[in-house]
mmCIF file of C-alpha atoms and ligand atoms in Angstrom:
data_model
loop_
_atom_site.group_PDB
_atom_site.id
_atom_site.type_symbol
_atom_site.label_atom_id
_atom_site.label_comp_id
_atom_site.label_asym_id
_atom_site.label_seq_id
_atom_site.Cartn_x
_atom_site.Cartn_y
_atom_site.Cartn_z
ATOM 1 C CA MET A 1 5.959 91.979 118.360
ATOM 2 C CA LYS A 2 7.722 90.974 121.325
ATOM 3 C CA ASN A 3 4.641 90.148 123.512
ATOM 4 C CA PHE A 4 0.788 90.940 122.869
ATOM 5 C CA LEU A 5 -0.385 92.151 126.396
ATOM 6 C CA SER A 6 -2.278 95.272 125.267
ATOM 7 C CA LEU A 7 -2.991 97.727 122.195
ATOM 8 C CA ALA A 8 0.511 99.015 123.157
ATOM 9 C CA ASP A 9 2.354 96.095 121.725
ATOM 10 C CA VAL A 10 0.825 96.946 118.111
ATOM 11 C CA THR A 11 2.578 98.934 116.252
ATOM 12 C CA ASP A 12 0.183 99.171 112.890
ATOM 13 C CA LEU A 13 -3.010 98.108 113.882
ATOM 14 C CA ASP A 14 -4.697 98.791 110.223
ATOM 15 C CA ALA A 15 -1.974 96.283 109.080
ATOM 16 C CA LEU A 16 -2.837 93.817 112.025
ATOM 17 C CA ILE A 17 -6.596 93.995 110.992
ATOM 18 C CA GLN A 18 -5.556 93.095 107.363
ATOM 19 C CA SER A 19 -3.242 90.151 108.394
ATOM 20 C CA GLY A 20 -6.250 88.977 110.104
ATOM 21 C CA ARG A 21 -8.487 89.110 107.171
ATOM 22 C CA ASP A 22 -5.569 87.664 105.067
ATOM 23 C CA ALA A 23 -5.282 84.665 107.240
ATOM 24 C CA LYS A 24 -9.101 84.087 106.799
ATOM 25 C CA ALA A 25 -8.754 84.137 103.321
ATOM 26 C CA SER A 26 -5.541 81.644 103.386
ATOM 27 C CA PRO A 27 -5.154 80.095 106.565
ATOM 28 C CA PHE A 28 -2.335 77.936 105.885
ATOM 29 C CA ALA A 29 -0.160 80.382 104.042
ATOM 30 C CA ASP A 30 2.468 80.439 106.657
ATOM 31 C CA GLN A 31 2.612 76.686 107.780
ATOM 32 C CA GLN A 32 6.338 76.785 107.509
ATOM 33 C CA LEU A 33 6.543 79.671 110.037
ATOM 34 C CA GLY A 34 5.698 77.776 113.223
ATOM 35 C CA LYS A 35 7.272 74.599 112.249
ATOM 36 C CA ASN A 36 8.940 73.110 115.345
ATOM 37 C CA LYS A 37 7.982 75.844 117.526
ATOM 38 C CA THR A 38 5.368 75.400 120.381
ATOM 39 C CA ILE A 39 3.111 77.450 122.117
ATOM 40 C CA GLY A 40 1.735 76.851 125.733
ATOM 41 C CA LEU A 41 -1.642 77.846 126.547
ATOM 42 C CA ILE A 42 -2.284 78.380 130.382
ATOM 43 C CA PHE A 43 -5.575 78.836 131.834
ATOM 44 C CA PHE A 44 -6.499 80.183 135.461
ATOM 45 C CA ASN A 45 -10.213 80.357 134.090
ATOM 46 C CA SER A 46 -12.730 78.478 131.896
ATOM 47 C CA SER A 47 -12.825 79.337 128.120
ATOM 48 C CA LEU A 48 -14.358 78.002 124.935
ATOM 49 C CA ARG A 49 -13.471 80.387 122.141
ATOM 50 C CA THR A 50 -10.338 81.361 123.296
ATOM 51 C CA ARG A 51 -8.693 77.822 124.008
ATOM 52 C CA LEU A 52 -10.061 76.364 120.624
ATOM 53 C CA SER A 53 -9.441 79.415 118.337
ATOM 54 C CA THR A 54 -5.699 80.053 119.601
ATOM 55 C CA GLN A 55 -4.961 76.540 119.453
ATOM 56 C CA LYS A 56 -6.361 76.414 116.069
ATOM 57 C CA ALA A 57 -4.643 79.422 114.774
ATOM 58 C CA ALA A 58 -1.070 77.959 116.201
ATOM 59 C CA GLN A 59 -1.943 74.722 114.193
ATOM 60 C CA ASN A 60 -2.656 76.873 111.118
ATOM 61 C CA LEU A 61 0.694 78.272 111.539
ATOM 62 C CA GLY A 62 2.278 74.752 111.652
ATOM 63 C CA MET A 63 2.817 75.001 115.580
ATOM 64 C CA ASN A 64 2.851 72.402 118.372
ATOM 65 C CA VAL A 65 0.308 73.462 121.121
ATOM 66 C CA MET A 66 0.347 72.499 124.855
ATOM 67 C CA MET A 67 -2.430 73.295 127.165
ATOM 68 C CA MET A 68 -2.669 73.381 130.799
ATOM 69 C CA ASN A 69 -5.315 74.507 133.441
ATOM 70 C CA VAL A 70 -3.698 75.669 136.326
ATOM 71 C CA GLY A 71 -4.762 74.259 139.830
ATOM 72 C CA GLN A 72 -6.484 71.207 138.207
ATOM 73 C CA ASP A 73 -3.707 69.774 135.846
ATOM 74 C CA SER A 74 -0.878 71.680 137.789
ATOM 75 C CA TRP A 75 0.078 72.967 141.212
ATOM 76 C CA GLY A 76 -1.705 75.804 142.356
ATOM 77 C CA LEU A 77 0.897 79.030 141.645
ATOM 78 C CA GLU A 78 2.142 81.564 144.127
ATOM 79 C CA MET A 79 2.031 85.238 142.542
ATOM 80 C CA GLU A 80 3.673 87.139 145.711
ATOM 81 C CA GLU A 81 7.271 87.483 146.083
ATOM 82 C CA GLY A 82 8.966 87.008 149.172
ATOM 83 C CA VAL A 83 6.319 85.102 150.990
ATOM 84 C CA LEU A 84 6.217 81.848 153.358
ATOM 85 C CA MET A 85 4.514 79.469 151.252
ATOM 86 C CA ASN A 86 2.421 77.474 153.827
ATOM 87 C CA GLY A 87 -0.727 78.183 152.144
ATOM 88 C CA ASP A 88 -2.541 75.777 149.055
ATOM 89 C CA LYS A 89 -0.082 77.323 146.549
ATOM 90 C CA ALA A 90 2.417 74.355 146.192
ATOM 91 C CA GLU A 91 4.802 76.307 143.273
ATOM 92 C CA HIS A 92 6.060 79.806 143.002
ATOM 93 C CA ILE A 93 5.872 81.648 139.696
ATOM 94 C CA ARG A 94 9.463 82.230 139.311
ATOM 95 C CA GLU A 95 10.221 78.422 138.813
ATOM 96 C CA ALA A 96 6.781 77.785 137.095
ATOM 97 C CA ALA A 97 7.067 80.424 134.253
ATOM 98 C CA ALA A 98 10.573 79.771 134.154
ATOM 99 C CA VAL A 99 10.325 75.982 133.432
ATOM 100 C CA ILE A 100 7.171 76.812 131.101
ATOM 101 C CA GLY A 101 9.554 79.127 129.142
ATOM 102 C CA ARG A 102 11.891 76.571 128.598
ATOM 103 C CA TYR A 103 9.058 74.383 126.957
ATOM 104 C CA CYS A 104 7.404 76.820 125.076
ATOM 105 C CA ASP A 105 8.483 79.390 122.251
ATOM 106 C CA ILE A 106 5.267 81.332 123.062
ATOM 107 C CA ILE A 107 3.032 81.368 126.115
ATOM 108 C CA GLY A 108 -0.553 82.626 126.156
ATOM 109 C CA ILE A 109 -2.334 83.033 129.309
ATOM 110 C CA ARG A 110 -5.502 83.555 130.600
ATOM 111 C CA ALA A 111 -6.304 85.104 134.067
ATOM 112 C CA PHE A 112 -9.211 86.824 135.143
ATOM 113 C CA ALA A 113 -9.635 89.811 137.709
ATOM 114 C CA GLU A 114 -10.683 88.591 141.029
ATOM 115 C CA LEU A 115 -12.719 91.249 141.731
ATOM 116 C CA ASN A 116 -11.951 91.851 145.440
ATOM 117 C CA ASP A 117 -8.752 94.240 145.056
ATOM 118 C CA ARG A 118 -8.702 96.730 142.472
ATOM 119 C CA GLU A 119 -5.285 97.903 142.762
ATOM 120 C CA LYS A 120 -4.252 94.454 142.754
ATOM 121 C CA ASP A 121 -6.307 93.414 139.727
ATOM 122 C CA TYR A 122 -5.170 96.374 137.790
ATOM 123 C CA ARG A 123 -1.607 95.866 138.667
ATOM 124 C CA GLU A 124 -1.877 92.884 136.047
ATOM 125 C CA GLN A 125 0.420 90.680 138.523
ATOM 126 C CA VAL A 126 -0.161 87.421 136.583
ATOM 127 C CA MET A 127 0.681 88.555 133.180
ATOM 128 C CA ASN A 128 3.521 90.727 134.280
ATOM 129 C CA GLN A 129 4.795 87.526 136.416
ATOM 130 C CA PHE A 130 4.960 85.502 133.657
ATOM 131 C CA ALA A 131 6.484 88.272 131.485
ATOM 132 C CA LYS A 132 9.328 88.797 133.900
ATOM 133 C CA TYR A 133 9.913 84.905 134.484
ATOM 134 C CA ALA A 134 9.325 83.066 131.236
ATOM 135 C CA ARG A 135 11.758 84.834 129.172
ATOM 136 C CA VAL A 136 9.853 84.130 125.947
ATOM 137 C CA PRO A 137 7.093 86.224 124.409
ATOM 138 C CA ILE A 138 3.490 86.476 126.360
ATOM 139 C CA VAL A 139 -0.071 86.473 124.706
ATOM 140 C CA ASN A 140 -2.906 87.800 126.718
ATOM 141 C CA LEU A 141 -5.760 85.558 126.497
ATOM 142 C CA GLU A 142 -7.803 88.024 128.539
ATOM 143 C CA SER A 143 -6.294 89.288 131.772
ATOM 144 C CA ALA A 144 -7.692 91.412 134.605
ATOM 145 C CA THR A 145 -7.891 94.435 132.609
ATOM 146 C CA ARG A 146 -7.815 93.393 128.906
ATOM 147 C CA HIS A 147 -8.817 90.805 126.311
ATOM 148 C CA PRO A 148 -6.992 92.183 123.143
ATOM 149 C CA LEU A 149 -7.320 89.084 120.998
ATOM 150 C CA GLN A 150 -11.019 89.711 121.488
ATOM 151 C CA SER A 151 -10.908 93.462 120.443
ATOM 152 C CA LEU A 152 -8.629 92.557 117.339
ATOM 153 C CA ALA A 153 -11.429 90.339 116.406
ATOM 154 C CA ASP A 154 -14.030 92.954 116.927
ATOM 155 C CA CYS A 155 -12.365 95.312 114.610
ATOM 156 C CA ILE A 156 -11.879 92.483 111.996
ATOM 157 C CA THR A 157 -15.260 91.894 112.217
ATOM 158 C CA ILE A 158 -16.419 95.584 111.870
ATOM 159 C CA GLU A 159 -14.218 96.092 108.966
ATOM 160 C CA GLU A 160 -15.224 93.012 107.319
ATOM 161 C CA ALA A 161 -19.227 94.108 107.759
ATOM 162 C CA LYS A 162 -18.215 97.642 106.511
ATOM 163 C CA ALA A 163 -16.823 95.841 103.233
ATOM 164 C CA THR A 164 -20.025 93.743 102.699
ATOM 165 C CA SER A 165 -22.885 96.219 103.343
ATOM 166 C CA SER A 166 -23.561 99.342 101.620
ATOM 167 C CA LEU A 167 -25.881 100.415 104.489
ATOM 168 C CA ILE A 168 -22.914 100.843 106.952
ATOM 169 C CA PRO A 169 -20.963 103.949 106.250
ATOM 170 C CA ALA A 170 -17.035 104.473 106.015
ATOM 171 C CA ARG A 171 -17.037 106.129 109.499
ATOM 172 C CA PRO A 172 -19.767 103.951 111.316
ATOM 173 C CA LYS A 173 -21.116 104.862 114.707
ATOM 174 C CA VAL A 174 -20.376 101.893 117.407
ATOM 175 C CA VAL A 175 -21.904 101.964 120.788
ATOM 176 C CA LEU A 176 -20.757 99.907 123.630
ATOM 177 C CA THR A 177 -23.681 99.389 125.843
ATOM 178 C CA TRP A 178 -23.715 97.803 129.483
ATOM 179 C CA LEU A 179 -26.138 94.980 130.007
ATOM 180 C CA PRO A 180 -27.937 93.221 133.059
ATOM 181 C CA HIS A 181 -26.180 90.697 135.152
ATOM 182 C CA PHE A 182 -26.795 89.093 138.516
ATOM 183 C CA LYS A 183 -22.951 88.094 138.846
ATOM 184 C CA PRO A 184 -20.164 90.523 138.904
ATOM 185 C CA LEU A 185 -18.213 90.428 135.976
ATOM 186 C CA PRO A 186 -14.691 91.756 135.211
ATOM 187 C CA GLN A 187 -14.398 94.947 133.132
ATOM 188 C CA ALA A 188 -11.766 93.424 130.953
ATOM 189 C CA VAL A 189 -13.692 93.099 127.585
ATOM 190 C CA ALA A 190 -15.466 96.569 127.976
ATOM 191 C CA ASN A 191 -11.925 98.311 128.808
ATOM 192 C CA SER A 192 -10.056 96.730 125.966
ATOM 193 C CA PHE A 193 -12.931 97.378 123.474
ATOM 194 C CA CYS A 194 -13.056 101.129 124.443
ATOM 195 C CA GLU A 195 -8.779 101.023 123.909
ATOM 196 C CA TRP A 196 -9.215 99.655 120.354
ATOM 197 C CA MET A 197 -12.162 101.690 119.317
ATOM 198 C CA ASN A 198 -10.839 104.758 120.741
ATOM 199 C CA ALA A 199 -7.672 103.998 118.398
ATOM 200 C CA ARG A 200 -9.996 103.383 115.612
ATOM 201 C CA ALA A 201 -11.863 106.805 116.223
ATOM 202 C CA ARG A 202 -8.759 108.528 116.433
ATOM 203 C CA SER A 203 -7.882 107.242 112.907
ATOM 204 C CA GLY A 204 -11.328 108.165 111.566
ATOM 205 C CA ASP A 205 -12.404 104.692 111.082
ATOM 206 C CA VAL A 206 -15.395 104.564 113.715
ATOM 207 C CA GLU A 207 -17.651 106.903 115.858
ATOM 208 C CA PHE A 208 -17.599 105.301 119.489
ATOM 209 C CA VAL A 209 -19.905 106.259 122.063
ATOM 210 C CA VAL A 210 -20.211 104.403 125.365
ATOM 211 C CA THR A 211 -23.583 104.148 127.312
ATOM 212 C CA HIS A 212 -24.340 102.457 130.826
ATOM 213 C CA PRO A 213 -26.060 103.057 133.981
ATOM 214 C CA GLU A 214 -24.712 105.554 136.363
ATOM 215 C CA GLY A 215 -22.089 104.072 138.913
ATOM 216 C CA TYR A 216 -20.787 101.745 135.901
ATOM 217 C CA GLU A 217 -18.153 104.041 134.658
ATOM 218 C CA LEU A 218 -14.990 102.452 133.492
ATOM 219 C CA ALA A 219 -11.526 103.247 134.450
ATOM 220 C CA PRO A 220 -10.494 106.888 132.649
ATOM 221 C CA GLU A 221 -7.661 105.603 131.167
ATOM 222 C CA PHE A 222 -9.734 103.238 129.104
ATOM 223 C CA VAL A 223 -12.661 105.351 128.173
ATOM 224 C CA GLY A 224 -10.442 108.141 127.198
ATOM 225 C CA ASP A 225 -11.979 110.700 124.980
ATOM 226 C CA ALA A 226 -15.197 108.357 124.166
ATOM 227 C CA PRO A 227 -18.272 110.523 124.957
ATOM 228 C CA VAL A 228 -20.283 108.567 127.964
ATOM 229 C CA ILE A 229 -24.222 108.903 126.841
ATOM 230 C CA TYR A 230 -26.243 107.871 130.076
ATOM 231 C CA ASN A 231 -29.678 108.062 128.030
ATOM 232 C CA ARG A 232 -29.420 104.777 126.227
ATOM 233 C CA ALA A 233 -32.244 105.709 123.768
ATOM 234 C CA GLU A 234 -30.069 108.546 122.983
ATOM 235 C CA ALA A 235 -26.918 106.552 122.362
ATOM 236 C CA PHE A 236 -28.452 103.915 120.275
ATOM 237 C CA ALA A 237 -29.990 106.402 117.789
ATOM 238 C CA GLY A 238 -28.484 105.909 114.487
ATOM 239 C CA ALA A 239 -26.007 103.266 115.769
ATOM 240 C CA ASP A 240 -24.466 100.915 112.938
ATOM 241 C CA PHE A 241 -23.015 98.486 115.518
ATOM 242 C CA ILE A 242 -24.129 97.962 119.181
ATOM 243 C CA TYR A 243 -21.631 96.013 121.283
ATOM 244 C CA GLY A 244 -23.354 94.646 124.415
ATOM 245 C CA LYS A 245 -21.414 93.787 127.621
ATOM 246 C CA ASN A 246 -21.876 93.284 131.266
ATOM 247 C CA TRP A 247 -19.429 94.291 133.544
ATOM 248 C CA SER A 248 -19.072 95.116 137.149
ATOM 249 C CA SER A 249 -18.486 98.482 138.921
ATOM 250 C CA TYR A 250 -15.098 99.972 138.740
ATOM 251 C CA ALA A 251 -15.605 102.808 141.220
ATOM 252 C CA GLN A 252 -17.407 100.464 143.711
ATOM 253 C CA TYR A 253 -15.085 97.831 142.671
ATOM 254 C CA GLY A 254 -16.444 94.528 141.788
ATOM 255 C CA GLN A 255 -20.033 95.513 142.853
ATOM 256 C CA VAL A 256 -23.467 94.969 140.850
ATOM 257 C CA LEU A 257 -25.539 97.775 141.650
ATOM 258 C CA THR A 258 -28.226 97.441 139.560
ATOM 259 C CA GLN A 259 -29.748 94.577 137.325
ATOM 260 C CA ASP A 260 -32.400 96.880 135.689
ATOM 261 C CA PRO A 261 -33.746 94.658 132.880
ATOM 262 C CA SER A 262 -34.634 97.328 130.548
ATOM 263 C CA TRP A 263 -30.716 97.290 129.804
ATOM 264 C CA ALA A 264 -30.962 93.912 127.936
ATOM 265 C CA VAL A 265 -31.084 94.582 124.457
ATOM 266 C CA THR A 266 -34.263 93.821 122.323
ATOM 267 C CA MET A 267 -35.679 94.194 118.953
ATOM 268 C CA ASP A 268 -37.236 97.344 119.962
ATOM 269 C CA ASP A 269 -33.744 98.879 120.692
ATOM 270 C CA MET A 270 -32.185 97.645 117.709
ATOM 271 C CA ASN A 271 -35.227 99.498 115.664
ATOM 272 C CA ARG A 272 -33.699 102.374 116.896
ATOM 273 C CA THR A 273 -30.607 102.048 115.125
ATOM 274 C CA ASN A 274 -29.401 102.583 111.491
ATOM 275 C CA SER A 275 -30.190 99.016 110.695
ATOM 276 C CA GLY A 276 -27.509 98.047 113.229
ATOM 277 C CA LYS A 277 -25.520 94.976 113.630
ATOM 278 C CA PHE A 278 -25.405 93.430 117.107
ATOM 279 C CA MET A 279 -21.992 92.047 118.486
ATOM 280 C CA HIS A 280 -20.971 90.423 121.811
ATOM 281 C CA CYS A 281 -17.732 88.468 122.802
ATOM 282 C CA LEU A 282 -19.881 85.444 124.030
ATOM 283 C CA PRO A 283 -20.420 83.506 126.106
ATOM 284 C CA VAL A 284 -23.946 85.479 126.695
ATOM 285 C CA ARG A 285 -26.930 84.641 128.816
ATOM 286 C CA ARG A 286 -30.167 84.528 126.423
ATOM 287 C CA ASN A 287 -32.862 86.475 127.566
ATOM 288 C CA LEU A 288 -31.201 87.938 130.395
ATOM 289 C CA LYS A 289 -28.834 90.216 128.476
ATOM 290 C CA VAL A 290 -30.005 89.846 124.709
ATOM 291 C CA SER A 291 -33.413 88.602 123.337
ATOM 292 C CA ASP A 292 -33.395 85.531 121.210
ATOM 293 C CA ALA A 293 -34.782 87.643 118.508
ATOM 294 C CA VAL A 294 -31.790 89.732 118.360
ATOM 295 C CA LEU A 295 -29.507 86.988 118.607
ATOM 296 C CA ASP A 296 -30.973 84.947 116.073
ATOM 297 C CA GLY A 297 -31.778 87.690 113.685
ATOM 298 C CA PRO A 298 -29.964 88.941 110.528
ATOM 299 C CA GLN A 299 -28.434 91.818 112.808
ATOM 300 C CA SER A 300 -26.676 89.281 114.815
ATOM 301 C CA LEU A 301 -22.811 89.044 114.526
ATOM 302 C CA VAL A 302 -21.713 86.942 117.281
ATOM 303 C CA ILE A 303 -20.993 83.895 115.505
ATOM 304 C CA GLU A 304 -18.977 85.631 112.978
ATOM 305 C CA GLN A 305 -17.378 87.567 115.484
ATOM 306 C CA ALA A 306 -16.467 84.339 117.681
ATOM 307 C CA ALA A 307 -14.966 83.017 114.302
ATOM 308 C CA ASN A 308 -12.789 85.843 113.822
ATOM 309 C CA ARG A 309 -10.932 85.021 117.034
ATOM 310 C CA GLU A 310 -8.883 82.263 115.012
ATOM 311 C CA TRP A 311 -7.971 85.036 112.737
ATOM 312 C CA SER A 312 -7.028 87.491 115.096
ATOM 313 C CA ALA A 313 -5.033 84.780 117.136
ATOM 314 C CA GLN A 314 -3.270 83.670 114.041
ATOM 315 C CA ALA A 315 -2.434 87.457 112.975
ATOM 316 C CA VAL A 316 -0.972 87.982 116.548
ATOM 317 C CA LEU A 317 1.081 84.859 116.538
ATOM 318 C CA LYS A 318 2.289 85.370 113.184
ATOM 319 C CA GLU A 319 3.991 88.373 114.240
ATOM 320 C CA ILE A 320 5.231 87.304 117.051
ATOM 321 C CA LEU A 321 6.811 84.086 115.223
ATOM 322 C CA LYS A 322 8.671 86.515 112.611
ATOM 323 C CA THR A 323 10.726 87.918 115.854
ATOM 324 C CA LEU A 324 11.963 84.264 117.163
HETATM 325 N N1 CP B 1 -15.039 85.607 124.266
HETATM 326 C C1 CP B 1 -14.154 84.688 124.789
HETATM 327 O O1 CP B 1 -13.106 84.900 125.261
HETATM 328 O O2 CP B 1 -14.638 83.571 125.020
HETATM 329 P P1 CP B 1 -14.317 82.520 125.953
HETATM 330 O O3 CP B 1 -14.269 83.034 127.257
HETATM 331 O O4 CP B 1 -15.144 81.334 126.016
HETATM 332 O O5 CP B 1 -12.951 82.031 125.729
#
């Protein structure tokens, strides 16, 4: 694996999921692989799970880790080419990425969508500029349109749950449901989850369904062949996994079209499922998006899902380290 920007960089998804599960069973088996190698973790946005789990995964592999918050620890970075740099950005990505690439063997980048200009966000300028100028492998720690380390952890979590519960069928029904929120959030987690679950559906490992209010349709290239069921109760019926996430509108880009509280997930909703498990990437606003009872009950997988971020990062870093 040269870069990990999206599912397109994965040649064998089953093997990558298994590699994550193997790392969980034996975290230090590959300590020599990363010896004397350095990863730089570059954050344009806040993080709890991604920051700590990726650092831990790299350390499990014997790597050195450096972190930087762009604009706080570093200069602000200009991404546009050929501009007169007379604004608040003191350094250009051409130099910054090239220099970081001299210090690091792998670079992880987190850069969210700004939600002002859809074409610009979906062009993935930050990730692509780093990939162009750093000359070392790039790992997507959540970009404008995708969060593939999260999606891999989600796949690991679903496979683990299948392996440990006789109630979950071999081809479980997985439902992505929109959740209400007053703030406009990016579509990245939902996009990525669709991308990865569609791949799992194609290989017969899940049945995948999406439900959201009208106006919250995701970009067609991410929804793919997944059925979109606007009737939420119908979508939840017989589900084995409910994956909750808020996102802002793609069509009316970055807008909050409704905050309808009836889309928050409650125990009444979970009782319509096939003893379904609840998943969310976190952070989650309790009782705005999901009730306390759902998050604190035995159906919740959110902590295990977050724990699996370490193993998804370790599986990906291992694949990249093997090529260095
Ligand atoms: N799920 C996730 O990426 O969490 P953080 O934003 O805290 O890293």
